[in-house]
Structures are given as C-alpha cells and as structure tokens.
Amino acid sequence: SSAVEDQHHDPNFIQKEKLVSGAKVQSENAAVAKEADGENIIGGKTIQDTNNVIQFTFSRLDGEEGHEGEVVVKLHPEWAPIGVSRIQELTTDFFWDGCHAFRVLPNFMVQLGINGDPKKQRKWKTQIEDDPVKTSNVRGTVTFAMAGRGTRTTQIFFNTVDNARLDKENFAPFGEVISGMDVIDRIYAGYREQPGQGQIQNKGNSYLDQNFPKMTFIKSAKFI
C-alpha cells in the first residue's frame, strides 16, 4: 500500500505535533465559559448563535499569484459546540488571515491552521476538549486536526473526498463547505507534506514564502 494509504490507518496521521512535556493542557468548555462570564453575548444571543457562516478568500490558487476564490463554510454547533466556539474565536481574532495550506494530499484532504506570525500562533496553543463525532467526514466537511485525544488547537482540514474511516478515530466535523469546493480543489498540491510544521510555528510565513512560493494561502476570512 502507498504511504498515503498507510497514513489513513494511523490515528495520529493528521497532525505531527509533539505535546510539550507529554502533558495535555485541559481547557474549559469554551461555550460554558462564555455563558458563565457573560462574554460574547449579543442581544441575548451568544456568538455561537449569530456567527455561523464564514467566507474565506483563498489566494495563489493553482500555485499562481493573483488567482483567488471564495469558500463559504457553515458552522454547525449542533455537531461540535466546543470546536465551533474555537473556530469563532479564531475568526474574530483574524487568525486565518495569511494561513497557508501547508499539507495537501490529493484525494484525501487539505490541512491548514498555523498562523504566519509565531507570536499569534502561541497565543492559541491552549488545547480544547474533544467533541463526540456526530456526523461523518464526507467530502466538504471541515474538521480539526489533532494528535490524539484532547489535542485540538488551531489546525483544521477540509475533506476533499469521503473519509468515513476518520469517524471512528474521533475526528469530529464542525462545519461544511456550502459554496466553493471547486476552489478547495484548486489549492496547490505540489508540495504535499514537505513543509515542516515546527519550522512554520517557529519562523512563520517567512519560512514558507522562501521555500514554498507557490503555496496557496488564506487572504482573509470574515463572518457573513
């Protein structure tokens, strides 16, 4: 079998990060915390009720400067409330702007979610608790990458094919692409898994721009 196929059966294939000192950082349920401290309440509704659609503008599609396209993702709190809360927080903080698609495996998935500014990336290192899997990783769903239970932070992936095998490995989709899957399919795949995640986290986009000039990235992301 191919290396890609082998990875499909490795529960830790999605994200190759080491846990600092082997310790998991236990975080509070973000949704409960928001309700408790009264933050992000808008007209009696939490942020989770009001900001459930995100428009991503991807740039350098097909590896070509100036090629852009929009992807709209609908968040589903009923699928993964903890994950959706983190995605909303990241979007509010403009975290996605400049994030590169550093791991692209054709007929599998597109992975991104390491901010180009190492300082900003460190801001979001706290891990969140898992959501139970309530829907399948079919083409068009969006899911957190992780390196085991309780390790979700900022990295996400777009399923470009039906990846039901991931369901039993506890990868819980939090949203789905409602327009723009043709754009996702144009994300440059020539570098596959070459970029080093540690290098991205330590050096940011300067490392990527120097070594992977064709890499597709998110130009902007906003609630619509």
Short mmCIF file of C-alpha atoms in Angstrom, two decimals:
data_model
loop_
_atom_site.label_atom_id
_atom_site.label_comp_id
_atom_site.label_asym_id
_atom_site.label_seq_id
_atom_site.Cartn_x
_atom_site.Cartn_y
_atom_site.Cartn_z
CA SER A 1 0.00 0.00 0.00
CA SER A 2 1.09 3.57 -0.53
CA ALA A 3 2.36 5.88 2.18
CA VAL A 4 -0.86 7.86 1.94
CA GLU A 5 -2.94 4.75 2.45
CA ASP A 6 -0.83 3.77 5.43
CA GLN A 7 -1.48 7.17 6.95
CA HIS A 8 -5.20 6.63 6.66
CA HIS A 9 -4.96 3.89 9.26
CA ASP A 10 -2.68 5.76 11.64
CA PRO A 11 -4.83 7.56 14.23
CA ASN A 12 -2.18 10.24 14.62
CA PHE A 13 -1.53 10.92 10.93
CA ILE A 14 -3.45 14.17 10.69
CA GLN A 15 -1.11 16.22 12.81
CA LYS A 16 2.51 15.52 13.67
CA GLU A 17 2.94 17.66 16.73
CA LYS A 18 4.54 16.63 20.00
CA LEU A 19 2.83 17.52 23.24
CA VAL A 20 5.02 19.71 25.44
CA SER A 21 6.39 17.58 28.29
CA GLY A 22 3.84 14.96 27.29
CA ALA A 23 1.19 16.83 29.25
CA LYS A 24 -2.23 17.64 27.93
CA VAL A 25 -3.49 21.12 28.61
CA GLN A 26 -7.00 20.78 29.87
CA SER A 27 -9.21 23.65 28.84
CA GLU A 28 -12.68 24.56 29.99
CA ASN A 29 -15.61 24.07 27.74
CA ALA A 30 -15.47 27.33 25.80
CA ALA A 31 -19.21 27.55 25.37
CA VAL A 32 -19.85 27.09 29.10
CA ALA A 33 -17.15 29.62 29.96
CA LYS A 34 -18.73 32.21 27.66
CA GLU A 35 -22.13 31.75 29.23
CA ALA A 36 -20.66 31.93 32.72
CA ASP A 37 -18.72 35.14 32.33
CA GLY A 38 -21.21 36.86 30.06
CA GLU A 39 -18.78 37.46 27.23
CA ASN A 40 -19.74 37.49 23.60
CA ILE A 41 -23.43 37.95 24.31
CA ILE A 42 -25.15 39.92 21.55
CA GLY A 43 -28.77 40.88 22.11
CA GLY A 44 -29.35 37.87 24.31
CA LYS A 45 -27.64 35.52 21.85
CA THR A 46 -24.19 34.07 22.20
CA ILE A 47 -21.64 34.48 19.43
CA GLN A 48 -22.38 30.85 18.59
CA ASP A 49 -25.93 31.78 17.60
CA THR A 50 -25.01 34.73 15.40
CA ASN A 51 -21.76 33.91 13.58
CA ASN A 52 -22.19 30.56 11.90
CA VAL A 53 -21.13 31.36 8.32
CA ILE A 54 -17.54 32.25 7.37
CA GLN A 55 -16.27 33.41 3.99
CA PHE A 56 -12.65 32.51 3.27
CA THR A 57 -10.81 34.16 0.38
CA PHE A 58 -8.02 31.87 -0.86
CA SER A 59 -5.15 33.29 -2.88
CA ARG A 60 -2.47 31.76 -5.11
CA LEU A 61 -4.81 29.02 -6.31
CA ASP A 62 -3.16 26.54 -8.70
CA GLY A 63 0.14 27.93 -7.38
CA GLU A 64 -0.35 31.13 -9.40
CA GLU A 65 -0.15 34.66 -7.99
CA GLY A 66 -3.38 36.60 -8.38
CA HIS A 67 -5.60 33.53 -8.68
CA GLU A 68 -8.25 33.90 -5.97
CA GLY A 69 -11.52 32.32 -4.99
CA GLU A 70 -14.04 32.31 -2.16
CA VAL A 71 -15.08 29.42 0.06
CA VAL A 72 -18.09 29.69 2.37
CA VAL A 73 -18.21 27.43 5.42
CA LYS A 74 -21.32 26.92 7.53
CA LEU A 75 -20.54 26.09 11.16
CA HIS A 76 -22.69 23.53 12.96
CA PRO A 77 -22.76 23.99 16.75
CA GLU A 78 -25.10 21.01 16.95
CA TRP A 79 -22.30 18.85 15.52
CA ALA A 80 -19.39 20.13 17.59
CA PRO A 81 -20.15 23.00 20.01
CA ILE A 82 -16.67 23.14 21.54
CA GLY A 83 -14.96 23.12 18.17
CA VAL A 84 -17.31 25.74 16.74
CA SER A 85 -16.62 28.04 19.68
CA ARG A 86 -12.89 27.87 19.00
CA ILE A 87 -13.37 28.48 15.27
CA GLN A 88 -15.50 31.54 16.02
CA GLU A 89 -12.89 32.88 18.43
CA LEU A 90 -10.12 32.38 15.88
CA THR A 91 -12.15 34.10 13.16
CA THR A 92 -12.92 37.06 15.42
CA ASP A 93 -9.16 37.38 16.07
CA PHE A 94 -8.41 37.36 12.29
CA PHE A 95 -6.33 34.24 12.91
CA TRP A 96 -6.91 32.75 9.46
CA ASP A 97 -5.51 35.71 7.51
CA GLY A 98 -2.24 34.60 5.95
CA CYS A 99 -2.55 30.95 6.98
CA HIS A 100 -1.06 28.68 4.31
CA ALA A 101 -2.34 25.29 3.16
CA PHE A 102 0.85 23.51 4.19
CA ARG A 103 -0.32 19.91 3.86
CA VAL A 104 -2.30 18.95 0.77
CA LEU A 105 -2.87 15.30 -0.09
CA PRO A 106 -4.89 14.79 -3.30
CA ASN A 107 -7.92 12.52 -2.93
CA PHE A 108 -7.75 12.97 0.82
CA MET A 109 -7.67 16.41 2.45
CA VAL A 110 -6.26 19.96 2.70
CA GLN A 111 -4.74 20.96 6.04
CA LEU A 112 -4.01 24.46 7.35
CA GLY A 113 -4.21 26.49 10.54
CA ILE A 114 -0.71 27.57 11.63
CA ASN A 115 -0.65 31.35 11.76
CA GLY A 116 2.12 33.12 9.85
CA ASP A 117 3.06 35.10 12.97
CA PRO A 118 4.67 32.78 15.57
CA LYS A 119 3.60 35.11 18.39
CA LYS A 120 -0.03 34.91 17.35
CA GLN A 121 0.21 31.15 16.95
CA ARG A 122 1.47 30.78 20.52
CA LYS A 123 -1.49 32.83 21.73
CA TRP A 124 -3.79 29.97 20.69
CA LYS A 125 -1.76 26.99 21.92
CA THR A 126 -4.28 26.03 24.60
CA GLN A 127 -5.91 22.75 23.66
CA ILE A 128 -9.66 22.25 23.73
CA GLU A 129 -11.66 19.24 24.78
CA ASP A 130 -13.00 16.80 22.21
CA ASP A 131 -16.47 16.84 20.73
CA PRO A 132 -18.14 13.49 20.11
CA VAL A 133 -18.42 12.59 16.43
CA LYS A 134 -21.97 13.35 15.32
CA THR A 135 -21.58 13.43 11.54
CA SER A 136 -19.31 11.74 9.02
CA ASN A 137 -16.14 13.16 7.43
CA VAL A 138 -17.66 13.31 3.97
CA ARG A 139 -16.34 15.49 1.14
CA GLY A 140 -16.83 19.16 2.02
CA THR A 141 -16.83 18.80 5.79
CA VAL A 142 -14.25 20.65 7.88
CA THR A 143 -12.63 19.08 10.92
CA PHE A 144 -9.92 19.84 13.49
CA ALA A 145 -6.57 18.13 13.08
CA MET A 146 -5.24 16.55 16.25
CA ALA A 147 -2.53 14.31 17.63
CA GLY A 148 -4.69 12.24 19.96
CA ARG A 149 -7.50 12.95 22.39
CA GLY A 150 -7.77 16.44 23.84
CA THR A 151 -5.18 17.99 21.49
CA ARG A 152 -7.22 20.26 19.20
CA THR A 153 -5.87 23.81 18.92
CA THR A 154 -5.96 25.69 15.57
CA GLN A 155 -5.23 23.26 12.75
CA ILE A 156 -8.13 22.19 10.57
CA PHE A 157 -8.60 20.20 7.39
CA PHE A 158 -11.07 20.16 4.53
CA ASN A 159 -12.13 16.67 3.48
CA THR A 160 -11.80 16.55 -0.31
CA VAL A 161 -13.24 13.02 -0.54
CA ASP A 162 -15.43 10.91 1.73
CA ASN A 163 -13.17 9.94 4.65
CA ALA A 164 -15.56 7.93 6.81
CA ARG A 165 -12.59 5.99 8.18
CA LEU A 166 -11.76 9.08 10.26
CA ASP A 167 -15.07 8.94 12.14
CA LYS A 168 -14.02 6.06 14.34
CA GLU A 169 -10.74 7.83 15.07
CA ASN A 170 -12.65 10.63 16.81
CA PHE A 171 -12.28 13.34 14.16
CA ALA A 172 -15.47 15.36 14.64
CA PRO A 173 -16.53 17.67 11.78
CA PHE A 174 -17.59 21.14 12.93
CA GLY A 175 -18.74 22.60 9.63
CA GLU A 176 -19.26 22.14 5.92
CA VAL A 177 -18.44 23.98 2.73
CA ILE A 178 -21.70 25.33 1.29
CA SER A 179 -20.04 27.00 -1.70
CA GLY A 180 -16.57 26.96 -3.19
CA MET A 181 -15.50 23.31 -3.14
CA ASP A 182 -14.20 23.97 -6.65
CA VAL A 183 -11.86 26.50 -5.02
CA ILE A 184 -10.70 23.96 -2.44
CA ASP A 185 -9.92 21.59 -5.31
CA ARG A 186 -7.61 24.26 -6.81
CA ILE A 187 -5.43 24.62 -3.70
CA TYR A 188 -1.85 23.92 -4.79
CA ALA A 189 -0.89 20.33 -4.01
CA GLY A 190 2.65 20.21 -5.39
CA TYR A 191 4.37 20.33 -2.02
CA ARG A 192 2.30 17.55 -0.43
CA GLU A 193 3.79 17.16 3.09
CA GLN A 194 7.18 18.78 2.54
CA PRO A 195 6.78 21.84 4.83
CA GLY A 196 7.92 21.27 8.41
CA GLN A 197 5.24 22.17 10.92
CA GLY A 198 7.84 23.03 13.54
CA GLN A 199 9.54 25.38 11.10
CA ILE A 200 6.25 27.11 10.33
CA GLN A 201 5.50 27.58 14.02
CA ASN A 202 8.98 28.92 14.76
CA LYS A 203 9.60 31.05 11.68
CA GLY A 204 6.13 31.77 10.35
CA ASN A 205 5.35 32.72 6.78
CA SER A 206 8.91 33.88 6.07
CA TYR A 207 9.89 30.20 6.03
CA LEU A 208 7.01 29.29 3.71
CA ASP A 209 7.41 32.20 1.32
CA GLN A 210 11.11 31.49 0.92
CA ASN A 211 10.84 27.74 0.43
CA PHE A 212 7.34 27.18 -0.97
CA PRO A 213 6.48 30.18 -3.18
CA LYS A 214 3.52 28.51 -4.90
CA MET A 215 1.68 27.57 -1.70
CA THR A 216 -1.99 28.59 -1.55
CA PHE A 217 -2.98 30.72 1.44
CA ILE A 218 -5.98 32.40 3.03
CA LYS A 219 -6.01 36.09 2.16
CA SER A 220 -8.88 36.89 4.52
CA ALA A 221 -11.75 35.34 6.46
CA LYS A 222 -14.86 37.01 7.83
CA PHE A 223 -18.33 36.26 9.13
CA ILE A 224 -21.11 36.88 6.63
#
